[in-house]
């Protein structure tokens, strides 16, 4: 069994990004710039945003954080998004999710300029991705495809089962893995909470992606011998043996499943670092396109 180490893969790819950032910075006289909006004080969101700022620093990009109160109104948040949309010195913008319940996430995402939408959540980017047109692809699915490629795992003609049909992971990943060309050409089955006989479907798979947010859900009896298993899940579970009182758990029962696999991702240290890498790639792409004045489809 080979561990698909997202930290190693991401660090290697970050070096390429850092080189490219240095070259472009020299040419333009300014660094690519990622802005993040953080609403409220959700501890997990704060950690994610801090990590993204550190990543930017590591590859030589600028970052700015817009901290907004958890009581901000929909209009107030949209105003902040518009201000960043219009700032010529900012290339990429992310709004850290989830947002407090009183805010309409889809409307906020729709307010982001698609050419700065480095999370790839805007309907224009999602639509372009589905049509195979140039787009920002959402970070986790793009990171998973990069991880498979980094470890030279063939996808062409392989049966891939994805568990979870969210807009940010399952749905875009199903599109990426089934599209024509390198890193795609899989036969994809997208499963969800209403899927009947999930274990039987999973046992067909050469590649299983678990993205449902239920710790330890994927068991050994759902995995064919020699399958590749990608664990997207990150849940905080109580653990009195740790200082913090919790630990991060994936959607795969790693101890049971790992011996059956040809390859498997750990949690943490698998998909997470690749997600962060994709955001850097998208920000660099956004900066280059801004400089070259590449026009994307706008609504
Ligand atoms: P979500 O909550 O939006 O969607 C969960 C999906 O799982 C739904 O489509 C649902 O139909 C499906 N599901 C739920 N129970 C099921 C069951 N018993 N059988 C089959 N399908 C079932 O999830 P999300 O936002 O895609 O996140 C999923 C997990 O991935 C979470 O743990 C999240 O924290 C994690 N995540 C990790 C990263 C990363 O970078 N590693 C990125 C995004 C999300």
PDB file of N, CA, C and O and ligand atoms in Angstrom, residues 140 163-166 168-169 192-193 198 211-214 217 232-235 251 271-272 275, ligand 1:
ATOM      1  N   UNK A 140     -10.634  21.742  -4.178  1.00  0.00           N
ATOM      2  CA  UNK A 140     -10.483  20.357  -3.715  1.00  0.00           C
ATOM      3  C   UNK A 140     -10.513  19.366  -4.876  1.00  0.00           C
ATOM      4  O   UNK A 140      -9.605  18.518  -4.981  1.00  0.00           O
ATOM      5  N   UNK A 163     -18.427   9.380  -3.339  1.00  0.00           N
ATOM      6  CA  UNK A 163     -19.516   9.395  -2.349  1.00  0.00           C
ATOM      7  C   UNK A 163     -19.676  10.831  -1.865  1.00  0.00           C
ATOM      8  O   UNK A 163     -18.760  11.377  -1.233  1.00  0.00           O
ATOM      9  N   UNK A 164     -20.813  11.429  -2.178  1.00  0.00           N
ATOM     10  CA  UNK A 164     -21.070  12.833  -1.817  1.00  0.00           C
ATOM     11  C   UNK A 164     -21.226  13.664  -3.074  1.00  0.00           C
ATOM     12  O   UNK A 164     -20.376  13.617  -3.965  1.00  0.00           O
ATOM     13  N   UNK A 165     -22.332  14.414  -3.160  1.00  0.00           N
ATOM     14  CA  UNK A 165     -22.626  15.187  -4.379  1.00  0.00           C
ATOM     15  C   UNK A 165     -22.676  16.692  -4.099  1.00  0.00           C
ATOM     16  O   UNK A 165     -23.509  17.414  -4.641  1.00  0.00           O
ATOM     17  N   UNK A 166     -21.776  17.151  -3.228  1.00  0.00           N
ATOM     18  CA  UNK A 166     -21.812  18.590  -2.910  1.00  0.00           C
ATOM     19  C   UNK A 166     -21.336  19.401  -4.112  1.00  0.00           C
ATOM     20  O   UNK A 166     -20.642  18.897  -4.996  1.00  0.00           O
ATOM     21  N   UNK A 168     -19.150  21.697  -4.011  1.00  0.00           N
ATOM     22  CA  UNK A 168     -17.729  22.066  -3.967  1.00  0.00           C
ATOM     23  C   UNK A 168     -16.800  20.863  -4.141  1.00  0.00           C
ATOM     24  O   UNK A 168     -15.635  21.035  -4.449  1.00  0.00           O
ATOM     25  N   UNK A 169     -17.304  19.656  -3.923  1.00  0.00           N
ATOM     26  CA  UNK A 169     -16.430  18.477  -4.083  1.00  0.00           C
ATOM     27  C   UNK A 169     -17.015  17.483  -5.092  1.00  0.00           C
ATOM     28  O   UNK A 169     -16.519  17.335  -6.213  1.00  0.00           O
ATOM     29  N   UNK A 192     -24.747   9.264  -3.273  1.00  0.00           N
ATOM     30  CA  UNK A 192     -25.238  10.228  -2.294  1.00  0.00           C
ATOM     31  C   UNK A 192     -26.089   9.518  -1.258  1.00  0.00           C
ATOM     32  O   UNK A 192     -26.164   8.279  -1.260  1.00  0.00           O
ATOM     33  N   UNK A 193     -26.741  10.310  -0.403  1.00  0.00           N
ATOM     34  CA  UNK A 193     -27.460   9.715   0.731  1.00  0.00           C
ATOM     35  C   UNK A 193     -28.642   8.846   0.298  1.00  0.00           C
ATOM     36  O   UNK A 193     -29.126   8.046   1.083  1.00  0.00           O
ATOM     37  N   UNK A 198     -24.931   1.067  -1.595  1.00  0.00           N
ATOM     38  CA  UNK A 198     -23.645   1.751  -1.796  1.00  0.00           C
ATOM     39  C   UNK A 198     -22.440   0.791  -1.699  1.00  0.00           C
ATOM     40  O   UNK A 198     -21.532   0.863  -2.533  1.00  0.00           O
ATOM     41  N   UNK A 211     -16.376  11.651   0.214  1.00  0.00           N
ATOM     42  CA  UNK A 211     -16.534  13.088   0.502  1.00  0.00           C
ATOM     43  C   UNK A 211     -17.935  13.320   1.047  1.00  0.00           C
ATOM     44  O   UNK A 211     -18.766  13.963   0.416  1.00  0.00           O
ATOM     45  N   UNK A 212     -18.208  12.758   2.215  1.00  0.00           N
ATOM     46  CA  UNK A 212     -19.553  12.902   2.768  1.00  0.00           C
ATOM     47  C   UNK A 212     -19.577  13.533   4.155  1.00  0.00           C
ATOM     48  O   UNK A 212     -20.620  13.964   4.622  1.00  0.00           O
ATOM     49  N   UNK A 213     -18.411  13.575   4.819  1.00  0.00           N
ATOM     50  CA  UNK A 213     -18.371  14.217   6.133  1.00  0.00           C
ATOM     51  C   UNK A 213     -18.875  13.340   7.256  1.00  0.00           C
ATOM     52  O   UNK A 213     -19.421  13.845   8.230  1.00  0.00           O
ATOM     53  N   UNK A 214     -18.682  12.001   7.104  1.00  0.00           N
ATOM     54  CA  UNK A 214     -19.050  11.084   8.201  1.00  0.00           C
ATOM     55  C   UNK A 214     -17.825  10.254   8.571  1.00  0.00           C
ATOM     56  O   UNK A 214     -17.431   9.355   7.821  1.00  0.00           O
ATOM     57  N   UNK A 217     -16.656   6.277   7.706  1.00  0.00           N
ATOM     58  CA  UNK A 217     -17.811   5.698   6.994  1.00  0.00           C
ATOM     59  C   UNK A 217     -17.401   4.546   6.067  1.00  0.00           C
ATOM     60  O   UNK A 217     -18.050   3.507   6.011  1.00  0.00           O
ATOM     61  N   UNK A 232     -11.629  12.590   1.481  1.00  0.00           N
ATOM     62  CA  UNK A 232     -11.763  14.056   1.487  1.00  0.00           C
ATOM     63  C   UNK A 232     -12.230  14.558   2.859  1.00  0.00           C
ATOM     64  O   UNK A 232     -11.948  15.678   3.250  1.00  0.00           O
ATOM     65  N   UNK A 233     -12.914  13.708   3.582  1.00  0.00           N
ATOM     66  CA  UNK A 233     -13.571  14.134   4.825  1.00  0.00           C
ATOM     67  C   UNK A 233     -12.615  14.735   5.848  1.00  0.00           C
ATOM     68  O   UNK A 233     -11.475  14.280   5.994  1.00  0.00           O
ATOM     69  N   UNK A 234     -13.089  15.766   6.509  1.00  0.00           N
ATOM     70  CA  UNK A 234     -12.376  16.302   7.676  1.00  0.00           C
ATOM     71  C   UNK A 234     -13.438  16.603   8.717  1.00  0.00           C
ATOM     72  O   UNK A 234     -14.224  17.529   8.540  1.00  0.00           O
ATOM     73  N   UNK A 235     -13.470  15.811   9.770  1.00  0.00           N
ATOM     74  CA  UNK A 235     -14.407  16.097  10.862  1.00  0.00           C
ATOM     75  C   UNK A 235     -13.605  16.175  12.153  1.00  0.00           C
ATOM     76  O   UNK A 235     -12.615  15.459  12.317  1.00  0.00           O
ATOM     77  N   UNK A 251     -13.281  10.341   6.285  1.00  0.00           N
ATOM     78  CA  UNK A 251     -14.486   9.540   6.031  1.00  0.00           C
ATOM     79  C   UNK A 251     -14.166   8.055   5.837  1.00  0.00           C
ATOM     80  O   UNK A 251     -15.062   7.251   5.604  1.00  0.00           O
ATOM     81  N   UNK A 271      -5.671  15.148   1.117  1.00  0.00           N
ATOM     82  CA  UNK A 271      -6.347  16.066   0.198  1.00  0.00           C
ATOM     83  C   UNK A 271      -6.194  17.535   0.650  1.00  0.00           C
ATOM     84  O   UNK A 271      -6.088  18.437  -0.188  1.00  0.00           O
ATOM     85  N   UNK A 272      -6.163  17.766   1.959  1.00  0.00           N
ATOM     86  CA  UNK A 272      -6.123  19.144   2.486  1.00  0.00           C
ATOM     87  C   UNK A 272      -5.008  19.992   1.874  1.00  0.00           C
ATOM     88  O   UNK A 272      -5.271  21.077   1.329  1.00  0.00           O
ATOM     89  N   UNK A 275      -5.682  20.903  -1.695  1.00  0.00           N
ATOM     90  CA  UNK A 275      -6.719  21.931  -1.842  1.00  0.00           C
ATOM     91  C   UNK A 275      -6.078  23.318  -1.750  1.00  0.00           C
ATOM     92  O   UNK A 275      -6.342  24.204  -2.567  1.00  0.00           O
TER      93      UNK A 275
HETATM   94  P1  LIG B   1     -21.703  18.282   2.163  1.00  0.00           P
HETATM   95  O1  LIG B   1     -22.089  18.152   3.591  1.00  0.00           O
HETATM   96  O2  LIG B   1     -22.024  19.516   1.419  1.00  0.00           O
HETATM   97  O3  LIG B   1     -22.308  17.055   1.357  1.00  0.00           O
HETATM   98  C1  LIG B   1     -22.226  15.752   1.828  1.00  0.00           C
HETATM   99  C2  LIG B   1     -22.666  14.817   0.741  1.00  0.00           C
HETATM  100  O4  LIG B   1     -22.558  13.489   1.233  1.00  0.00           O
HETATM  101  C3  LIG B   1     -24.112  15.021   0.289  1.00  0.00           C
HETATM  102  O5  LIG B   1     -24.141  15.055  -1.110  1.00  0.00           O
HETATM  103  C4  LIG B   1     -24.844  13.773   0.793  1.00  0.00           C
HETATM  104  O6  LIG B   1     -25.810  13.308  -0.140  1.00  0.00           O
HETATM  105  C5  LIG B   1     -23.717  12.766   0.914  1.00  0.00           C
HETATM  106  N1  LIG B   1     -23.988  11.809   1.980  1.00  0.00           N
HETATM  107  C6  LIG B   1     -24.286  12.088   3.271  1.00  0.00           C
HETATM  108  N2  LIG B   1     -24.490  10.937   3.946  1.00  0.00           N
HETATM  109  C7  LIG B   1     -24.319   9.933   3.064  1.00  0.00           C
HETATM  110  C8  LIG B   1     -24.409   8.520   3.163  1.00  0.00           C
HETATM  111  N3  LIG B   1     -24.696   7.934   4.307  1.00  0.00           N
HETATM  112  N4  LIG B   1     -24.176   7.799   2.055  1.00  0.00           N
HETATM  113  C9  LIG B   1     -23.868   8.390   0.873  1.00  0.00           C
HETATM  114  N5  LIG B   1     -23.766   9.726   0.728  1.00  0.00           N
HETATM  115  C10 LIG B   1     -24.001  10.487   1.807  1.00  0.00           C
HETATM  116  O7  LIG B   1     -20.150  17.917   2.094  1.00  0.00           O
HETATM  117  P2  LIG B   1     -18.846  18.627   1.521  1.00  0.00           P
HETATM  118  O8  LIG B   1     -18.881  20.091   1.736  1.00  0.00           O
HETATM  119  O9  LIG B   1     -18.556  18.075   0.171  1.00  0.00           O
HETATM  120  O10 LIG B   1     -17.788  18.009   2.557  1.00  0.00           O
HETATM  121  C11 LIG B   1     -17.644  16.621   2.743  1.00  0.00           C
HETATM  122  C12 LIG B   1     -16.489  16.384   3.690  1.00  0.00           C
HETATM  123  O11 LIG B   1     -15.286  16.812   3.065  1.00  0.00           O
HETATM  124  C13 LIG B   1     -16.562  17.170   4.999  1.00  0.00           C
HETATM  125  O12 LIG B   1     -15.980  16.390   6.018  1.00  0.00           O
HETATM  126  C14 LIG B   1     -15.711  18.379   4.729  1.00  0.00           C
HETATM  127  O13 LIG B   1     -15.165  18.927   5.910  1.00  0.00           O
HETATM  128  C15 LIG B   1     -14.639  17.770   3.879  1.00  0.00           C
HETATM  129  N6  LIG B   1     -13.945  18.692   2.976  1.00  0.00           N
HETATM  130  C16 LIG B   1     -12.602  18.612   2.947  1.00  0.00           C
HETATM  131  C17 LIG B   1     -11.884  19.419   2.088  1.00  0.00           C
HETATM  132  C18 LIG B   1     -10.392  19.294   2.050  1.00  0.00           C
HETATM  133  O14 LIG B   1      -9.724  20.164   1.545  1.00  0.00           O
HETATM  134  N7  LIG B   1      -9.843  18.192   2.531  1.00  0.00           N
HETATM  135  C19 LIG B   1     -12.541  20.325   1.268  1.00  0.00           C
HETATM  136  C20 LIG B   1     -13.936  20.376   1.290  1.00  0.00           C
HETATM  137  C21 LIG B   1     -14.643  19.539   2.148  1.00  0.00           C
END
